[in-house]
Tab-separated table of C-alpha atoms in Angstrom:
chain	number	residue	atom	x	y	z
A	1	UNK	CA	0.000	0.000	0.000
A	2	UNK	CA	1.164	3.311	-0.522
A	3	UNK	CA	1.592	6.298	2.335
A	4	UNK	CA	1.459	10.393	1.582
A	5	UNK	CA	4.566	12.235	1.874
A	6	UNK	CA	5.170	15.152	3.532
A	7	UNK	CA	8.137	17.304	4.343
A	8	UNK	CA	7.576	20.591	7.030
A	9	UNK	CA	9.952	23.661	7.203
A	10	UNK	CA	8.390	25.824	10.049
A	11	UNK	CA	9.240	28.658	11.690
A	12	UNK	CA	7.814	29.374	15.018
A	13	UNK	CA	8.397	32.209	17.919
A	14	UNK	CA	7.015	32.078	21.701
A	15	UNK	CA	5.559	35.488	23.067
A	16	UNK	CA	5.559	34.352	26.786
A	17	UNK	CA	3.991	37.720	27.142
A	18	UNK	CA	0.915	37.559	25.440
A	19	UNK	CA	1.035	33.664	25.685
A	20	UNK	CA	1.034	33.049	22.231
A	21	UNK	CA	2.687	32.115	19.233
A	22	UNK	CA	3.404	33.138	15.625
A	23	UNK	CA	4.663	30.792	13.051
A	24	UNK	CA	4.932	29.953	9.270
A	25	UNK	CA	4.232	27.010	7.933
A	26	UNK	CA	5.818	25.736	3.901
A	27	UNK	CA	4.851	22.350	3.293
A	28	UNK	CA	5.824	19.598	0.729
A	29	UNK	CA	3.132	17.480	0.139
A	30	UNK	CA	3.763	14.594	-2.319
A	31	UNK	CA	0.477	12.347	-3.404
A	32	UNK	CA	1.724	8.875	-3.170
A	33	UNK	CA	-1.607	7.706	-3.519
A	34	UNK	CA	-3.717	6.361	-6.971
A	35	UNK	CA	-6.095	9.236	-6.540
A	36	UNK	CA	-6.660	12.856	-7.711
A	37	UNK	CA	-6.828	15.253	-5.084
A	38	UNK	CA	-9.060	18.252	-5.227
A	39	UNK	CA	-8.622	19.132	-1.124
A	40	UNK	CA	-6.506	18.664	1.714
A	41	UNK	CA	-8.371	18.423	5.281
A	42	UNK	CA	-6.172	20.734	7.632
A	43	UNK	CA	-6.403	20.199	11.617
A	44	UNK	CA	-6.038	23.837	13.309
A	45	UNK	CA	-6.337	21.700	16.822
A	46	UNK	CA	-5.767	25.085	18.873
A	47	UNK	CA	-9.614	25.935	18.186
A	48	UNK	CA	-10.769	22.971	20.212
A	49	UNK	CA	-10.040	25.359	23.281
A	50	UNK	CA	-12.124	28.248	21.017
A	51	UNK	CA	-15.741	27.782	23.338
A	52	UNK	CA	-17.619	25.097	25.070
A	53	UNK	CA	-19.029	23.873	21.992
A	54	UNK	CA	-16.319	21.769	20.562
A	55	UNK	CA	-15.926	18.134	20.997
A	56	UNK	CA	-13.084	18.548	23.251
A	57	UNK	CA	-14.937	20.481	25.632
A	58	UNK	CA	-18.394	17.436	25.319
A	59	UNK	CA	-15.946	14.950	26.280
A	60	UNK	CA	-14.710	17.050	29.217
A	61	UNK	CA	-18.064	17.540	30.281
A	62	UNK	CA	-19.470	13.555	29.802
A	63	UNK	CA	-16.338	12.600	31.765
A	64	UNK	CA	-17.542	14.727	34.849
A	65	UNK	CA	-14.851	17.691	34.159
A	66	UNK	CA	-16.253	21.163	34.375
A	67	UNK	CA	-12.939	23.319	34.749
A	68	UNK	CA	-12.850	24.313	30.782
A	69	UNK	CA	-16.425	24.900	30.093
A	70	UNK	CA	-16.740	27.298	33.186
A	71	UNK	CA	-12.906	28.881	32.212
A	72	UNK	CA	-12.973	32.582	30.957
A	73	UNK	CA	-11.487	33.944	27.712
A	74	UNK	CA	-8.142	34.361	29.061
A	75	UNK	CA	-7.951	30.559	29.781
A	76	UNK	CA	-8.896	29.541	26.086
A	77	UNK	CA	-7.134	29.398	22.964
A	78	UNK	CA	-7.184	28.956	19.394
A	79	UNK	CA	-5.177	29.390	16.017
A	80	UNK	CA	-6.187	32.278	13.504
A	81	UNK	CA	-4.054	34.549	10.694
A	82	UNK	CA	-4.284	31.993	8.340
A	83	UNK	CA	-3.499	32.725	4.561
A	84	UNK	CA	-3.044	29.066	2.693
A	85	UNK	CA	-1.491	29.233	-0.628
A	86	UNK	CA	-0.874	26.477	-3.207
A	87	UNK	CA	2.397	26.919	-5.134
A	88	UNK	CA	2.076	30.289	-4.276
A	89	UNK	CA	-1.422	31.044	-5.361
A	90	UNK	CA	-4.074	31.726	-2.772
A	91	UNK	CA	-6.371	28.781	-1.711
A	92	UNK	CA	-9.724	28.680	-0.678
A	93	UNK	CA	-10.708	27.538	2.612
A	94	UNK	CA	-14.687	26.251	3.766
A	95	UNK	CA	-15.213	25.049	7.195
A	96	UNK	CA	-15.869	21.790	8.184
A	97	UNK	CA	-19.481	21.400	8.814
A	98	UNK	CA	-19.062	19.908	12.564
A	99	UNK	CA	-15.848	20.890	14.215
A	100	UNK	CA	-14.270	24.488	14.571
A	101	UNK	CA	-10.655	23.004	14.473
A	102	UNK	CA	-10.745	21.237	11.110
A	103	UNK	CA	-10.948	23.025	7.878
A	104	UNK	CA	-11.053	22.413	3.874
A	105	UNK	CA	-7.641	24.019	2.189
A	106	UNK	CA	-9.151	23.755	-1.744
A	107	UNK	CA	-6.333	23.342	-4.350
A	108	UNK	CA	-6.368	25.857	-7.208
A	109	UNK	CA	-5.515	22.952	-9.058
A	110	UNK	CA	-5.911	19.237	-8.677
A	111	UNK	CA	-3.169	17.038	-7.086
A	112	UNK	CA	-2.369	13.913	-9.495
A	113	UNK	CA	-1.252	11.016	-8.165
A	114	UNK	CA	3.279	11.036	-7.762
A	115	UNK	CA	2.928	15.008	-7.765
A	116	UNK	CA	3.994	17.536	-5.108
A	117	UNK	CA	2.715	20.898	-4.004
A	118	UNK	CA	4.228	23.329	-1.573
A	119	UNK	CA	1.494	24.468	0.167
A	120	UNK	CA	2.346	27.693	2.591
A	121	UNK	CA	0.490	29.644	5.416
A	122	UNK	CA	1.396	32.157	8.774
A	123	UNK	CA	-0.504	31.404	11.288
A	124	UNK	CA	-1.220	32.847	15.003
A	125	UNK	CA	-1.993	30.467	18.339
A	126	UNK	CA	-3.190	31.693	21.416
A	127	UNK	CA	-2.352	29.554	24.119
A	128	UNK	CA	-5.024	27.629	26.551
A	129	UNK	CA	-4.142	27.238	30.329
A	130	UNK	CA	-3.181	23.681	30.356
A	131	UNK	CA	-6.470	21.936	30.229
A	132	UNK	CA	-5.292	18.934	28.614
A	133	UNK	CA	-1.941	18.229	26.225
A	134	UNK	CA	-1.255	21.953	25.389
A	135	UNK	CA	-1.136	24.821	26.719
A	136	UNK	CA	0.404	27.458	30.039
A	137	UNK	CA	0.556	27.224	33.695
A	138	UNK	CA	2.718	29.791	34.883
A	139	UNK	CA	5.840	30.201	33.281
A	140	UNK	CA	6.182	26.754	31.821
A	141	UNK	CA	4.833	25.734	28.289
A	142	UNK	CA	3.317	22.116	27.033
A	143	UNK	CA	2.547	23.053	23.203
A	144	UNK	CA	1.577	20.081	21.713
A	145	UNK	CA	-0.652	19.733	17.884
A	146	UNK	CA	0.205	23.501	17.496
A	147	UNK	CA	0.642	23.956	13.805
A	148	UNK	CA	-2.228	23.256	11.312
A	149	UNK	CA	-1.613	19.672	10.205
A	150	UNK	CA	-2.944	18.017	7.562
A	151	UNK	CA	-5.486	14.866	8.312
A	152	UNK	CA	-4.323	11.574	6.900
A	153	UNK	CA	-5.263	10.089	3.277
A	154	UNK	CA	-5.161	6.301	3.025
A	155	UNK	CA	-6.697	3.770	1.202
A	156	UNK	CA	-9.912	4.427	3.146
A	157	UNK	CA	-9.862	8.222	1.844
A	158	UNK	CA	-10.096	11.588	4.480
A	159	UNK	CA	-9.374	10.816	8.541
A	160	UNK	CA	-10.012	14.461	9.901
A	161	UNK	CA	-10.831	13.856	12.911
A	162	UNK	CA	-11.443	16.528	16.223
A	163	UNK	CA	-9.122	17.160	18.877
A	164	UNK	CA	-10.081	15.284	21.718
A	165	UNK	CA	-8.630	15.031	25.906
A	166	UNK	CA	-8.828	11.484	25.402
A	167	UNK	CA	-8.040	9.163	22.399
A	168	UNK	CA	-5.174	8.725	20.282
A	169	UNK	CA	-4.173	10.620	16.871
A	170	UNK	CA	-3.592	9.578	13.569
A	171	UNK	CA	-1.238	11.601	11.607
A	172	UNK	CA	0.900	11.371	8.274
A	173	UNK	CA	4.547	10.439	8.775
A	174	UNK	CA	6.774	13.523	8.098
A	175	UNK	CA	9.959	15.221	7.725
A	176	UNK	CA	10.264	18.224	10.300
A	177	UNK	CA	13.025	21.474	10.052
A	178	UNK	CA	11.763	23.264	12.707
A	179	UNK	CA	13.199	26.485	13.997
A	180	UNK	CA	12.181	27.503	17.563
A	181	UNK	CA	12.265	31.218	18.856
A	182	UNK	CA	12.138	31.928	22.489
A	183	UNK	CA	13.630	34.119	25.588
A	184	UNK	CA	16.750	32.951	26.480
A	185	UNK	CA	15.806	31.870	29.743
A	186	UNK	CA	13.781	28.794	28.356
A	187	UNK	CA	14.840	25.418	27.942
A	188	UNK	CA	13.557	23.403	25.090
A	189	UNK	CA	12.398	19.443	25.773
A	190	UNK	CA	11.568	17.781	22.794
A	191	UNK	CA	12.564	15.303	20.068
A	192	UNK	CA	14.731	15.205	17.223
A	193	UNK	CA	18.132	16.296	16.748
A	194	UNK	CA	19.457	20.312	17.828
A	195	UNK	CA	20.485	21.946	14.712
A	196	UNK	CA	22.692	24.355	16.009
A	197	UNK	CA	23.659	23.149	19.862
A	198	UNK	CA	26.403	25.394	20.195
A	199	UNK	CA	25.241	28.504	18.727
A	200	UNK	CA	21.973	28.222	21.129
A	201	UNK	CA	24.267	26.937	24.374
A	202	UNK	CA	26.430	30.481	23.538
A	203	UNK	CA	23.400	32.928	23.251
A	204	UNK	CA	21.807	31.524	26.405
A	205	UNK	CA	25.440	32.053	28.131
A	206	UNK	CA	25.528	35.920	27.077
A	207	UNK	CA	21.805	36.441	28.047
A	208	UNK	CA	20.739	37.840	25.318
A	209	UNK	CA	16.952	38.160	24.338
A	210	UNK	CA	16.095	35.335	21.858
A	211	UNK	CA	17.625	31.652	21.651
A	212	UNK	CA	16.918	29.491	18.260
A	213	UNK	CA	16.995	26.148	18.516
């Protein structure tokens, strides 16, 4: 059977601030499958913690939880400021008809099978209080599913799916370049392999404002 392809560049910066963060996203999506695509299913999970009428927040709620659907605005999140375009032309978005955090990227041209596209978007998140998997409590950070991500395409077609507190996730495979901007005082925990160790161990040393990692 065959598997989609995708390679991420993505540039992201923490405003510990405002509690937020501002990225761009580029893309390399390859169609390994025997099908023309016309769409690509994006998750923006950060707009599960939008309102109380998301299916995050109904699972809190059947599982006796409360804290989130009584929480204030300050306490919620979600992702916004985003502009997708498809090999550099601007591409139409509709919502999905159910769930807030999952949204319809139309291609201004159809995807043949063994073809690529670069598909390319900013994007804004404003982080929750940590609710569940993502999010703030005080000065430390859990950002987890915080780019929009596209939903898997196998041999059983679209798997968008919502963000849920409980339940597992089923995403493409990937290649991931990520560059991380943040105040120096920060330390990063999280996979893969540091880039540029000694450049980031050196600007944390002379305390200056931003460390890339």
């Amino acid at each position: 059977r065959w598997q989609q392809e995708l390679a991420y560049d993505i540039d992201v910066t923490l405003n510990d601030t405002a509690r937020s963060l501002d990225g761009f996203l580029k893309l390399r999506y390859t169609n390994n499958s025997p099908d023309t695509l016309r769409f690509i299913w994006f998750h923006t999970w950060p707009n599960a913690y939008k309102n109380d009428r998301t299916a995050f927040s109904d699972q809190l709620l059947e599982n006796g939880r409360t804290d989130f659907y009584f929480s204030d605005a300050r306490q919620r999140g979600y992702m916004n400021r985003l502009d997708f375009r498809v090999n550099e032309q601007r591409a139409e978005t509709e919502d999905h008809p159910e769930h807030i955090d999952i949204v319809k990227v139309i291609l201004p041209n159809p995807l043949p099978p063994q073809h690529s596209i670069l598909i390319t978007t900013p994007f804004h998140v404003q982080l929750p209080y940590t609710f569940s998997r993502s999010g703030f409590d005080g000065k430390a950070y859990q950002i987890t599913q915080w780019y929009p991500k596209p939903a898997v395409y196998d041999q059983d077609g679209w798997h968008e799916m919502p963000y849920l507190d409980q339940g597992e996730f089923y995403a493409e495979f990937g290649r991931f370049n990520v560059k991380i901007t943040l105040p120096a005082e920060y330390i990063v925990a999280a996979t893969g392999v540091c880039a540029n160790e000694d450049e980031a161990i050196n600007t944390a040393e002379q305390s200056t404002r931003d460390s890339r990692f």
